[in-house]
PDB file of C-alpha atoms and ligand atoms in Angstrom:
ATOM      1  CA  UNK A 123     119.581  71.190 143.562  1.00 41.00           C
ATOM      2  CA  UNK A 124     121.747  73.066 141.107  1.00 49.00           C
ATOM      3  CA  UNK A 125     120.346  71.097 138.138  1.00 47.00           C
ATOM      4  CA  UNK A 126     116.723  71.709 139.116  1.00 47.00           C
ATOM      5  CA  UNK A 127     117.343  75.455 139.392  1.00 46.00           C
ATOM      6  CA  UNK A 128     118.890  75.534 135.906  1.00 46.00           C
ATOM      7  CA  UNK A 129     115.924  73.692 134.358  1.00 48.00           C
ATOM      8  CA  UNK A 130     113.470  76.101 135.982  1.00 46.00           C
ATOM      9  CA  UNK A 131     115.431  79.033 134.697  1.00 47.00           C
ATOM     10  CA  UNK A 132     115.482  77.722 131.114  1.00 46.00           C
ATOM     11  CA  UNK A 133     111.798  76.885 130.975  1.00 47.00           C
ATOM     12  CA  UNK A 134     110.997  80.291 132.501  1.00 46.00           C
ATOM     13  CA  UNK A 135     113.076  82.062 129.861  1.00 46.00           C
ATOM     14  CA  UNK A 136     111.371  80.146 127.053  1.00 46.00           C
ATOM     15  CA  UNK A 137     107.961  80.929 128.508  1.00 46.00           C
ATOM     16  CA  UNK A 138     108.729  84.640 128.677  1.00 46.00           C
ATOM     17  CA  UNK A 139     110.097  84.698 125.145  1.00 43.00           C
ATOM     18  CA  UNK A 140     106.955  83.003 123.895  1.00 46.00           C
ATOM     19  CA  UNK A 141     104.630  85.453 125.629  1.00 43.00           C
ATOM     20  CA  UNK A 142     106.471  88.590 124.513  1.00 42.00           C
ATOM     21  CA  UNK A 143     106.825  87.189 120.970  1.00 41.00           C
ATOM     22  CA  UNK A 144     103.117  86.470 120.699  1.00 45.00           C
ATOM     23  CA  UNK A 145     102.085  89.958 121.764  1.00 54.00           C
ATOM     24  CA  UNK A 146     104.827  92.056 120.135  1.00 62.00           C
ATOM     25  CA  UNK A 147     105.704  90.483 116.770  1.00 89.00           C
ATOM     26  CA  UNK A 148     103.764  92.290 114.078  1.00 96.00           C
ATOM     27  CA  UNK A 149     102.095  90.414 111.265  1.00 98.00           C
ATOM     28  CA  UNK A 150     104.230  90.260 108.149  1.00 98.00           C
ATOM     29  CA  UNK A 151     102.170  91.517 105.185  1.00 98.00           C
ATOM     30  CA  UNK A 152     103.608  91.564 101.666  1.00 98.00           C
ATOM     31  CA  UNK A 153     101.816  93.484  98.914  1.00 98.00           C
ATOM     32  CA  UNK A 154     102.462  93.633  95.198  1.00 98.00           C
ATOM     33  CA  UNK A 155     102.585  97.435  94.783  1.00 98.00           C
ATOM     34  CA  UNK A 156     102.551 100.755  96.621  1.00 98.00           C
ATOM     35  CA  UNK A 157      98.814 101.517  96.516  1.00 98.00           C
ATOM     36  CA  UNK A 158      97.801  98.249  98.224  1.00 98.00           C
ATOM     37  CA  UNK A 159     100.783  98.795 100.540  1.00 98.00           C
ATOM     38  CA  UNK A 160      99.257 102.103 101.715  1.00 98.00           C
ATOM     39  CA  UNK A 161      95.813 100.515 102.231  1.00 99.00           C
ATOM     40  CA  UNK A 162      97.369  97.655 104.226  1.00 98.00           C
ATOM     41  CA  UNK A 163      99.212 100.132 106.492  1.00 98.00           C
ATOM     42  CA  UNK A 164      96.005 102.099 107.060  1.00 98.00           C
ATOM     43  CA  UNK A 165      94.022  98.986 108.005  1.00 98.00           C
ATOM     44  CA  UNK A 166      96.780  97.040 109.754  1.00 98.00           C
ATOM     45  CA  UNK A 167      98.031  99.888 111.954  1.00 98.00           C
ATOM     46  CA  UNK A 168     100.736  98.901 114.426  1.00 97.00           C
ATOM     47  CA  UNK A 169      99.798  95.202 114.358  1.00 98.00           C
ATOM     48  CA  UNK A 170     101.448  94.776 110.935  1.00 98.00           C
ATOM     49  CA  UNK A 171     104.619  95.478 109.032  1.00 98.00           C
ATOM     50  CA  UNK A 172     104.003  95.952 105.322  1.00 98.00           C
ATOM     51  CA  UNK A 173     106.377  95.500 102.418  1.00 98.00           C
ATOM     52  CA  UNK A 174     105.652  96.356  98.797  1.00 98.00           C
ATOM     53  CA  UNK A 175     107.405  94.297  96.121  1.00 98.00           C
ATOM     54  CA  UNK A 176     107.135  96.982  93.386  1.00 98.00           C
ATOM     55  CA  UNK A 177     108.542 100.239  94.826  1.00 97.00           C
ATOM     56  CA  UNK A 178     107.085 103.781  94.660  1.00 98.00           C
ATOM     57  CA  UNK A 179     106.970 105.066  91.057  1.00 97.00           C
ATOM     58  CA  UNK A 180     107.533 101.481  89.868  1.00 97.00           C
ATOM     59  CA  UNK A 181     105.733  99.827  86.961  1.00 96.00           C
ATOM     60  CA  UNK A 182     104.075  96.573  88.069  1.00 97.00           C
ATOM     61  CA  UNK A 183     103.255  95.632  84.459  1.00 94.00           C
ATOM     62  CA  UNK A 184     106.944  95.357  83.658  1.00 92.00           C
ATOM     63  CA  UNK A 185     108.295  94.201  87.042  1.00 96.00           C
ATOM     64  CA  UNK A 186     111.102  91.624  87.087  1.00 95.00           C
ATOM     65  CA  UNK A 187     111.083  89.771  90.439  1.00 96.00           C
ATOM     66  CA  UNK A 188     114.356  89.614  92.400  1.00 96.00           C
ATOM     67  CA  UNK A 189     115.732  86.834  94.616  1.00 96.00           C
ATOM     68  CA  UNK A 190     114.966  88.970  97.724  1.00 97.00           C
ATOM     69  CA  UNK A 191     111.278  88.977  96.716  1.00 98.00           C
ATOM     70  CA  UNK A 192     111.159  85.182  97.012  1.00 98.00           C
ATOM     71  CA  UNK A 193     112.491  85.454 100.569  1.00 97.00           C
ATOM     72  CA  UNK A 194     109.964  88.195 101.421  1.00 98.00           C
ATOM     73  CA  UNK A 195     107.072  86.017 100.259  1.00 98.00           C
ATOM     74  CA  UNK A 196     108.434  82.973 102.061  1.00 98.00           C
ATOM     75  CA  UNK A 197     108.418  84.939 105.349  1.00 97.00           C
ATOM     76  CA  UNK A 198     104.987  86.508 104.777  1.00 98.00           C
ATOM     77  CA  UNK A 199     101.948  85.835 106.970  1.00 98.00           C
ATOM     78  CA  UNK A 200      99.644  87.366 104.361  1.00 98.00           C
ATOM     79  CA  UNK A 201     100.131  88.275 100.697  1.00 98.00           C
ATOM     80  CA  UNK A 202      97.862  90.933  99.140  1.00 98.00           C
ATOM     81  CA  UNK A 203      97.612  91.243  95.357  1.00 98.00           C
ATOM     82  CA  UNK A 204      95.447  93.334  93.041  1.00 98.00           C
ATOM     83  CA  UNK A 205      94.376  90.525  90.713  1.00 97.00           C
ATOM     84  CA  UNK A 206      92.611  91.147  87.364  1.00 96.00           C
ATOM     85  CA  UNK A 207      95.959  90.082  85.851  1.00 95.00           C
ATOM     86  CA  UNK A 208      97.734  93.263  86.971  1.00 96.00           C
ATOM     87  CA  UNK A 209     100.352  91.602  89.159  1.00 97.00           C
ATOM     88  CA  UNK A 210     100.576  88.020  87.933  1.00 95.00           C
ATOM     89  CA  UNK A 211     104.268  87.913  88.892  1.00 97.00           C
ATOM     90  CA  UNK A 212     103.088  87.634  92.517  1.00 97.00           C
ATOM     91  CA  UNK A 213     101.425  84.263  91.855  1.00 96.00           C
ATOM     92  CA  UNK A 214     104.673  83.033  90.317  1.00 96.00           C
ATOM     93  CA  UNK A 215     106.638  84.382  93.309  1.00 97.00           C
ATOM     94  CA  UNK A 216     104.211  82.742  95.754  1.00 97.00           C
ATOM     95  CA  UNK A 217     104.682  79.419  94.003  1.00 96.00           C
ATOM     96  CA  UNK A 218     108.467  79.531  93.842  1.00 96.00           C
ATOM     97  CA  UNK A 219     108.771  80.738  97.452  1.00 97.00           C
ATOM     98  CA  UNK A 220     106.446  77.938  98.667  1.00 97.00           C
ATOM     99  CA  UNK A 221     104.971  80.489 101.067  1.00 97.00           C
ATOM    100  CA  UNK A 222     102.375  79.201 103.518  1.00 97.00           C
ATOM    101  CA  UNK A 223     100.675  82.609 103.582  1.00 98.00           C
ATOM    102  CA  UNK A 224      97.296  83.041 101.921  1.00 98.00           C
ATOM    103  CA  UNK A 225      97.438  85.065  98.683  1.00 98.00           C
ATOM    104  CA  UNK A 226      94.373  87.330  98.617  1.00 98.00           C
ATOM    105  CA  UNK A 227      93.087  89.295  95.606  1.00 98.00           C
ATOM    106  CA  UNK A 228      91.815  92.591  97.015  1.00 98.00           C
ATOM    107  CA  UNK A 229      89.661  93.447  93.962  1.00 98.00           C
ATOM    108  CA  UNK A 230      87.238  90.648  94.893  1.00 98.00           C
ATOM    109  CA  UNK A 231      83.658  91.982  94.606  1.00 98.00           C
ATOM    110  CA  UNK A 232      84.578  94.923  92.357  1.00 98.00           C
ATOM    111  CA  UNK A 233      82.624  95.217  89.138  1.00 97.00           C
ATOM    112  CA  UNK A 234      85.492  95.106  86.645  1.00 97.00           C
ATOM    113  CA  UNK A 235      85.540  97.161  83.443  1.00 96.00           C
ATOM    114  CA  UNK A 236      86.102  95.218  80.265  1.00 93.00           C
ATOM    115  CA  UNK A 237      89.543  95.701  78.797  1.00 86.00           C
ATOM    116  CA  UNK A 238      89.048  98.291  76.059  1.00 68.00           C
ATOM    117  CA  UNK A 239      92.415  97.733  74.427  1.00 55.00           C
ATOM    118  CA  UNK A 240      91.142  95.816  71.423  1.00 50.00           C
ATOM    119  CA  UNK A 241      88.476  98.402  70.677  1.00 48.00           C
ATOM    120  CA  UNK A 242      90.607 101.488  70.189  1.00 45.00           C
ATOM    121  CA  UNK A 243      93.675 100.913  68.217  1.00 39.00           C
ATOM    122  CA  UNK A 244      96.352  98.602  66.978  1.00 38.00           C
ATOM    123  CA  UNK A 245      95.523  99.358  63.359  1.00 35.00           C
ATOM    124  CA  UNK A 246      91.858  98.480  63.578  1.00 35.00           C
ATOM    125  CA  UNK A 247      92.309  94.894  64.611  1.00 37.00           C
ATOM    126  CA  UNK A 248      89.053  93.115  65.271  1.00 38.00           C
ATOM    127  CA  UNK A 249      88.122  92.708  68.925  1.00 39.00           C
ATOM    128  CA  UNK A 250      89.249  89.158  69.414  1.00 41.00           C
ATOM    129  CA  UNK A 251      92.244  87.573  70.980  1.00 41.00           C
ATOM    130  CA  UNK A 252      94.751  87.647  68.128  1.00 39.00           C
ATOM    131  CA  UNK A 253      97.124  90.384  69.242  1.00 40.00           C
ATOM    132  CA  UNK A 254      99.732  88.307  71.031  1.00 39.00           C
ATOM    133  CA  UNK A 255     101.396  87.025  67.884  1.00 37.00           C
ATOM    134  CA  UNK A 256     100.721  90.237  65.935  1.00 37.00           C
ATOM    135  CA  UNK A 257     102.929  92.342  68.161  1.00 39.00           C
ATOM    136  CA  UNK A 258     105.666  89.805  68.685  1.00 34.00           C
ATOM    137  CA  UNK A 259     106.027  90.414  72.418  1.00 37.00           C
ATOM    138  CA  UNK A 260     104.351  89.105  75.502  1.00 41.00           C
ATOM    139  CA  UNK A 261     101.189  90.736  76.796  1.00 46.00           C
ATOM    140  CA  UNK A 262     100.266  90.531  80.421  1.00 52.00           C
ATOM    141  CA  UNK A 263      96.731  91.798  80.312  1.00 62.00           C
ATOM    142  CA  UNK A 264      93.490  89.929  80.584  1.00 80.00           C
ATOM    143  CA  UNK A 265      89.858  90.340  79.812  1.00 90.00           C
ATOM    144  CA  UNK A 266      89.426  93.154  82.347  1.00 95.00           C
ATOM    145  CA  UNK A 267      91.040  96.513  83.025  1.00 96.00           C
ATOM    146  CA  UNK A 268      93.014  95.956  86.272  1.00 97.00           C
ATOM    147  CA  UNK A 269      93.352  99.627  87.393  1.00 98.00           C
ATOM    148  CA  UNK A 270      90.291  99.457  89.666  1.00 98.00           C
ATOM    149  CA  UNK A 271      91.891 101.633  92.411  1.00 98.00           C
ATOM    150  CA  UNK A 272      91.425 104.721  90.215  1.00 98.00           C
ATOM    151  CA  UNK A 273      87.807 104.876  91.420  1.00 98.00           C
ATOM    152  CA  UNK A 274      87.514 105.859  95.081  1.00 98.00           C
ATOM    153  CA  UNK A 275      84.380 103.704  95.688  1.00 98.00           C
ATOM    154  CA  UNK A 276      86.466 100.743  94.492  1.00 98.00           C
ATOM    155  CA  UNK A 277      89.197 101.680  96.984  1.00 98.00           C
ATOM    156  CA  UNK A 278      86.602 101.208  99.736  1.00 98.00           C
ATOM    157  CA  UNK A 279      86.123  97.609  98.519  1.00 98.00           C
ATOM    158  CA  UNK A 280      89.913  97.087  98.562  1.00 98.00           C
ATOM    159  CA  UNK A 281      89.951  98.275 102.179  1.00 99.00           C
ATOM    160  CA  UNK A 282      87.110  95.989 103.229  1.00 98.00           C
ATOM    161  CA  UNK A 283      88.807  93.004 101.569  1.00 98.00           C
ATOM    162  CA  UNK A 284      92.090  93.827 103.312  1.00 99.00           C
ATOM    163  CA  UNK A 285      90.340  94.049 106.720  1.00 98.00           C
ATOM    164  CA  UNK A 286      88.659  90.671 106.076  1.00 98.00           C
ATOM    165  CA  UNK A 287      91.972  89.093 105.055  1.00 98.00           C
ATOM    166  CA  UNK A 288      93.763  90.453 108.139  1.00 98.00           C
ATOM    167  CA  UNK A 289      90.936  89.205 110.395  1.00 98.00           C
ATOM    168  CA  UNK A 290      91.321  85.709 108.938  1.00 98.00           C
ATOM    169  CA  UNK A 291      95.043  85.447 109.693  1.00 98.00           C
ATOM    170  CA  UNK A 292      94.924  87.383 112.993  1.00 97.00           C
ATOM    171  CA  UNK A 293      91.522  87.038 114.657  1.00 97.00           C
ATOM    172  CA  UNK A 294      92.817  88.668 117.873  1.00 97.00           C
ATOM    173  CA  UNK A 295      93.315  91.913 115.936  1.00 97.00           C
ATOM    174  CA  UNK A 296      90.052  91.805 114.040  1.00 98.00           C
ATOM    175  CA  UNK A 297      88.283  94.511 116.006  1.00 98.00           C
ATOM    176  CA  UNK A 298      91.224  96.847 115.556  1.00 98.00           C
ATOM    177  CA  UNK A 299      91.386  96.141 111.780  1.00 98.00           C
ATOM    178  CA  UNK A 300      87.674  96.814 111.403  1.00 98.00           C
ATOM    179  CA  UNK A 301      87.902 100.068 113.358  1.00 98.00           C
ATOM    180  CA  UNK A 302      90.885 101.225 111.260  1.00 98.00           C
ATOM    181  CA  UNK A 303      89.085 100.272 108.034  1.00 98.00           C
ATOM    182  CA  UNK A 304      85.992 102.151 109.106  1.00 98.00           C
ATOM    183  CA  UNK A 305      87.929 105.325 110.003  1.00 98.00           C
ATOM    184  CA  UNK A 306      89.889 105.196 106.742  1.00 98.00           C
ATOM    185  CA  UNK A 307      86.717 104.567 104.716  1.00 98.00           C
ATOM    186  CA  UNK A 308      85.319 107.831 106.084  1.00 98.00           C
ATOM    187  CA  UNK A 309      88.386 109.608 104.704  1.00 98.00           C
ATOM    188  CA  UNK A 310      87.842 107.843 101.366  1.00 98.00           C
ATOM    189  CA  UNK A 311      84.224 109.009 101.344  1.00 98.00           C
ATOM    190  CA  UNK A 312      85.359 112.618 101.867  1.00 98.00           C
ATOM    191  CA  UNK A 313      87.967 112.162  99.111  1.00 98.00           C
ATOM    192  CA  UNK A 314      85.294 110.816  96.752  1.00 98.00           C
ATOM    193  CA  UNK A 315      83.101 113.879  97.342  1.00 98.00           C
ATOM    194  CA  UNK A 316      86.063 116.221  96.847  1.00 98.00           C
ATOM    195  CA  UNK A 317      87.209 114.548  93.602  1.00 98.00           C
ATOM    196  CA  UNK A 318      83.630 114.453  92.296  1.00 98.00           C
ATOM    197  CA  UNK A 319      83.233 118.176  93.006  1.00 97.00           C
ATOM    198  CA  UNK A 320      86.525 118.983  91.239  1.00 97.00           C
ATOM    199  CA  UNK A 321      85.547 117.111  88.059  1.00 97.00           C
ATOM    200  CA  UNK A 322      81.997 118.441  88.036  1.00 96.00           C
ATOM    201  CA  UNK A 323      83.479 121.919  87.379  1.00 93.00           C
ATOM    202  CA  UNK A 324      84.704 120.750  83.947  1.00 94.00           C
ATOM    203  CA  UNK A 325      82.637 121.637  80.875  1.00 92.00           C
ATOM    204  CA  UNK A 326      81.015 118.578  79.285  1.00 91.00           C
ATOM    205  CA  UNK A 327      82.913 119.070  76.005  1.00 90.00           C
ATOM    206  CA  UNK A 328      86.332 119.348  77.676  1.00 90.00           C
ATOM    207  CA  UNK A 329      86.638 115.997  79.357  1.00 93.00           C
ATOM    208  CA  UNK A 330      88.930 114.046  77.062  1.00 92.00           C
ATOM    209  CA  UNK A 331      92.304 113.158  78.570  1.00 94.00           C
ATOM    210  CA  UNK A 332      95.314 111.502  77.007  1.00 94.00           C
ATOM    211  CA  UNK A 333      97.857 109.529  79.021  1.00 95.00           C
ATOM    212  CA  UNK A 334     100.584 107.153  77.879  1.00 92.00           C
ATOM    213  CA  UNK A 335      98.876 103.927  78.978  1.00 93.00           C
ATOM    214  CA  UNK A 336      95.210 103.248  79.609  1.00 94.00           C
ATOM    215  CA  UNK A 337      95.299 103.387  83.422  1.00 97.00           C
ATOM    216  CA  UNK A 338      92.409 105.780  84.113  1.00 97.00           C
ATOM    217  CA  UNK A 339      89.354 103.945  82.757  1.00 97.00           C
ATOM    218  CA  UNK A 340      87.859 103.561  86.258  1.00 98.00           C
ATOM    219  CA  UNK A 341      88.471 107.249  86.996  1.00 98.00           C
ATOM    220  CA  UNK A 342      86.659 108.124  83.774  1.00 97.00           C
ATOM    221  CA  UNK A 343      83.760 105.792  84.521  1.00 97.00           C
ATOM    222  CA  UNK A 344      83.363 107.074  88.093  1.00 98.00           C
ATOM    223  CA  UNK A 345      83.671 110.796  87.359  1.00 97.00           C
ATOM    224  CA  UNK A 346      82.513 111.267  83.751  1.00 96.00           C
ATOM    225  CA  UNK A 347      85.777 111.617  81.799  1.00 96.00           C
ATOM    226  CA  UNK A 348      86.905 110.113  78.498  1.00 93.00           C
ATOM    227  CA  UNK A 349      90.385 108.579  78.486  1.00 92.00           C
ATOM    228  CA  UNK A 350      92.562 107.826  75.490  1.00 91.00           C
ATOM    229  CA  UNK A 351      96.001 106.202  75.501  1.00 92.00           C
ATOM    230  CA  UNK A 352      98.315 104.976  72.775  1.00 90.00           C
ATOM    231  CA  UNK A 353      99.561 102.027  74.845  1.00 89.00           C
ATOM    232  CA  UNK A 354      96.457 100.143  76.006  1.00 87.00           C
ATOM    233  CA  UNK A 355      95.844  98.928  79.564  1.00 88.00           C
ATOM    234  CA  UNK A 356      99.307  97.440  79.986  1.00 89.00           C
ATOM    235  CA  UNK A 357     102.349  99.691  79.789  1.00 86.00           C
ATOM    236  CA  UNK A 358     104.094  96.607  78.386  1.00 83.00           C
ATOM    237  CA  UNK A 359     102.041  97.081  75.213  1.00 80.00           C
ATOM    238  CA  UNK A 360     103.937  99.105  72.642  1.00 83.00           C
ATOM    239  CA  UNK A 361     102.092 101.898  70.882  1.00 88.00           C
ATOM    240  CA  UNK A 362     102.001 101.448  67.113  1.00 91.00           C
ATOM    241  CA  UNK A 363     102.507 104.355  64.697  1.00 92.00           C
ATOM    242  CA  UNK A 364      98.804 104.074  63.825  1.00 92.00           C
ATOM    243  CA  UNK A 365      97.821 104.388  67.526  1.00 90.00           C
ATOM    244  CA  UNK A 366      99.947 107.503  67.936  1.00 92.00           C
ATOM    245  CA  UNK A 367      98.631 109.077  64.710  1.00 92.00           C
ATOM    246  CA  UNK A 368      95.035 108.429  65.803  1.00 89.00           C
ATOM    247  CA  UNK A 369      95.637 110.123  69.173  1.00 90.00           C
ATOM    248  CA  UNK A 370      97.285 113.168  67.553  1.00 91.00           C
ATOM    249  CA  UNK A 371      94.330 113.468  65.154  1.00 90.00           C
ATOM    250  CA  UNK A 372      92.008 113.339  68.164  1.00 86.00           C
ATOM    251  CA  UNK A 373      93.872 116.172  69.931  1.00 88.00           C
ATOM    252  CA  UNK A 374      93.798 118.382  66.820  1.00 88.00           C
ATOM    253  CA  UNK A 375      90.055 117.850  66.391  1.00 86.00           C
ATOM    254  CA  UNK A 376      89.079 118.139  70.046  1.00 76.00           C
ATOM    255  CA  UNK A 377      90.200 121.419  71.616  1.00 61.00           C
ATOM    256  CA  UNK A 378      89.155 120.170  75.077  1.00 58.00           C
ATOM    257  CA  UNK A 379      91.735 117.407  75.216  1.00 74.00           C
ATOM    258  CA  UNK A 380      94.552 117.590  77.706  1.00 91.00           C
ATOM    259  CA  UNK A 381      97.711 115.472  77.654  1.00 95.00           C
ATOM    260  CA  UNK A 382      99.474 114.055  80.724  1.00 97.00           C
ATOM    261  CA  UNK A 383     102.667 112.216  81.560  1.00 96.00           C
ATOM    262  CA  UNK A 384     102.565 109.348  84.083  1.00 97.00           C
ATOM    263  CA  UNK A 385     104.892 108.753  86.992  1.00 97.00           C
ATOM    264  CA  UNK A 386     105.584 105.152  85.933  1.00 95.00           C
ATOM    265  CA  UNK A 387     106.185 105.824  82.226  1.00 92.00           C
ATOM    266  CA  UNK A 388     108.886 107.298  80.050  1.00 90.00           C
ATOM    267  CA  UNK A 389     107.549 110.765  79.102  1.00 93.00           C
ATOM    268  CA  UNK A 390     109.081 110.766  75.585  1.00 93.00           C
ATOM    269  CA  UNK A 391     106.005 109.466  73.771  1.00 92.00           C
ATOM    270  CA  UNK A 392     103.626 111.859  75.538  1.00 94.00           C
ATOM    271  CA  UNK A 393     105.931 114.814  74.835  1.00 94.00           C
ATOM    272  CA  UNK A 394     105.997 113.850  71.155  1.00 93.00           C
ATOM    273  CA  UNK A 395     102.191 113.531  71.042  1.00 93.00           C
ATOM    274  CA  UNK A 396     101.718 116.896  72.751  1.00 93.00           C
ATOM    275  CA  UNK A 397     104.190 118.590  70.387  1.00 93.00           C
ATOM    276  CA  UNK A 398     102.582 117.136  67.268  1.00 92.00           C
ATOM    277  CA  UNK A 399      99.084 117.849  68.589  1.00 91.00           C
ATOM    278  CA  UNK A 400     100.230 121.402  69.388  1.00 90.00           C
ATOM    279  CA  UNK A 401      99.140 121.303  73.055  1.00 89.00           C
ATOM    280  CA  UNK A 402     101.077 121.738  76.288  1.00 89.00           C
ATOM    281  CA  UNK A 403     101.617 118.740  78.554  1.00 95.00           C
ATOM    282  CA  UNK A 404      99.160 119.241  81.418  1.00 95.00           C
ATOM    283  CA  UNK A 405     101.426 117.785  84.102  1.00 97.00           C
ATOM    284  CA  UNK A 406     102.197 114.389  85.561  1.00 97.00           C
ATOM    285  CA  UNK A 407      99.535 111.978  86.828  1.00 98.00           C
ATOM    286  CA  UNK A 408     100.145 109.138  89.260  1.00 98.00           C
ATOM    287  CA  UNK A 409      98.705 106.045  87.619  1.00 98.00           C
ATOM    288  CA  UNK A 410      99.953 102.670  88.868  1.00 98.00           C
ATOM    289  CA  UNK A 411     102.115 103.667  91.842  1.00 98.00           C
ATOM    290  CA  UNK A 412     102.407 106.213  94.613  1.00 98.00           C
ATOM    291  CA  UNK A 413     105.265 108.711  94.637  1.00 98.00           C
ATOM    292  CA  UNK A 414     108.140 108.618  97.095  1.00 97.00           C
ATOM    293  CA  UNK A 415     107.712 110.411 100.445  1.00 96.00           C
ATOM    294  CA  UNK A 416     108.954 113.805  99.180  1.00 96.00           C
ATOM    295  CA  UNK A 417     106.617 114.066  96.169  1.00 97.00           C
ATOM    296  CA  UNK A 418     102.914 114.994  96.164  1.00 97.00           C
ATOM    297  CA  UNK A 419     101.364 111.505  95.844  1.00 98.00           C
ATOM    298  CA  UNK A 420     102.929 109.595  98.718  1.00 98.00           C
ATOM    299  CA  UNK A 421      99.556 108.237  99.915  1.00 98.00           C
ATOM    300  CA  UNK A 422      96.433 107.142  98.072  1.00 98.00           C
ATOM    301  CA  UNK A 423      94.440 110.084  99.498  1.00 98.00           C
ATOM    302  CA  UNK A 424      97.074 112.551  98.266  1.00 98.00           C
ATOM    303  CA  UNK A 425      97.453 110.798  94.913  1.00 98.00           C
ATOM    304  CA  UNK A 426      93.768 110.932  93.973  1.00 98.00           C
ATOM    305  CA  UNK A 427      93.400 114.561  95.027  1.00 98.00           C
ATOM    306  CA  UNK A 428      96.613 115.532  93.223  1.00 98.00           C
ATOM    307  CA  UNK A 429      95.494 113.827  90.009  1.00 98.00           C
ATOM    308  CA  UNK A 430      92.062 115.487  90.152  1.00 98.00           C
ATOM    309  CA  UNK A 431      93.627 118.918  90.794  1.00 97.00           C
ATOM    310  CA  UNK A 432      96.191 118.463  88.011  1.00 97.00           C
ATOM    311  CA  UNK A 433      93.537 117.404  85.491  1.00 97.00           C
ATOM    312  CA  UNK A 434      91.076 120.165  86.312  1.00 96.00           C
ATOM    313  CA  UNK A 435      93.773 122.872  86.358  1.00 95.00           C
ATOM    314  CA  UNK A 436      95.123 121.781  82.960  1.00 94.00           C
ATOM    315  CA  UNK A 437      91.676 121.773  81.356  1.00 92.00           C
ATOM    316  CA  UNK A 438      90.293 124.932  82.971  1.00 91.00           C
ATOM    317  CA  UNK A 439      93.300 127.098  82.057  1.00 83.00           C
ATOM    318  CA  UNK A 440      92.918 126.268  78.354  1.00 70.00           C
TER     319      UNK A 440
HETATM  320 ZN1  LIG B 101      98.796 100.148  84.307  1.00 60.07          ZN
END
C-alpha cells in the first residue's frame, strides 16, 4: 500500500513537471549581434529568450569568441546569423559547440550589394582578389557588402526570415510570431517613410558622407546618399595612407561632405581626416551594433532614426 502510493506520487510529480516545462520554458535563441538580437526579441515576444554573442557597441568583424559562447550555442534551440560573411565566427562556434540548433542566415532573399572595397582604394589595386597577401593580415569579407540592415526594407526581410525560422522550431507559437512580425513590420514601414523624408530634404550636391568603415552602402542605395570610407566594408581592413589621402582630397573638393565617427570604431582616424579636411565631425553614427540601453540607439527603430537625424543635421547646418 505504502509502495503504491509512493510510485503514484513520483509519476504525478514527473507528469506535472513535464507539463509546466513544456508550456513555460521559453525558446533559447542565440544571435550573432545586437541588431538581429532586437529583431528576434520583437518577433519572439515572451515565447523566447534571446542572447547576442557580440554585445552592444561591439565590432562583429573583429570579434574573438569566448568559451562561454560555445556553451551558449550548445544550449541554443535556434541560432540566427547575418550571413554575407559578416559573422563567420558563428559558423565556427556552431561547429565547435556541436549544437543541434539550426543556424539560419536572416539575409536570405535580400538582394546583396557587391562589395565595393576593391573599387575605391588600396592604392589603385585592380578589382580582383589579390589583396589578402598585399596587406599582410587576414580579411574577413566576401564578395558582397554584409551591412544589409542599413536599409529599412531589408530589415523587413530579416524580420520575415526570423518569423519563419521561429515557426520551424516552435510550430505551436507560429501564429504569435507571425502576428508580432506583422505589427513590427508596420513600425518598420513608418520608419522607412520617416527616414526617406529626412534624407529627401538634403540638396542633391550635399549627399556625400564619410565614415571610418564602409558600413552604410545599403543606406546610400536606399536613400540616395554617397558613402566613402577609408577602411572598406570590414573594420578589420586597415586604411592605407593612400586611402586616407584620397578621402581628405575628396572632402576639400566637395563642400557638401560630412564626416562621422562610428560607435564600433576608434574615432582617431576620423578625427584626423576631419582636421586635415578642415571640417567638423558631424557626430557619431551607429553602424554595426546598437548602443547600450542609456544611449540613443538602443533599438533598431531608434538607431535608424538617430542616424538619419544626425546626418541631415550635420549637412543642413553647413
Ligand atoms: Zn561593418
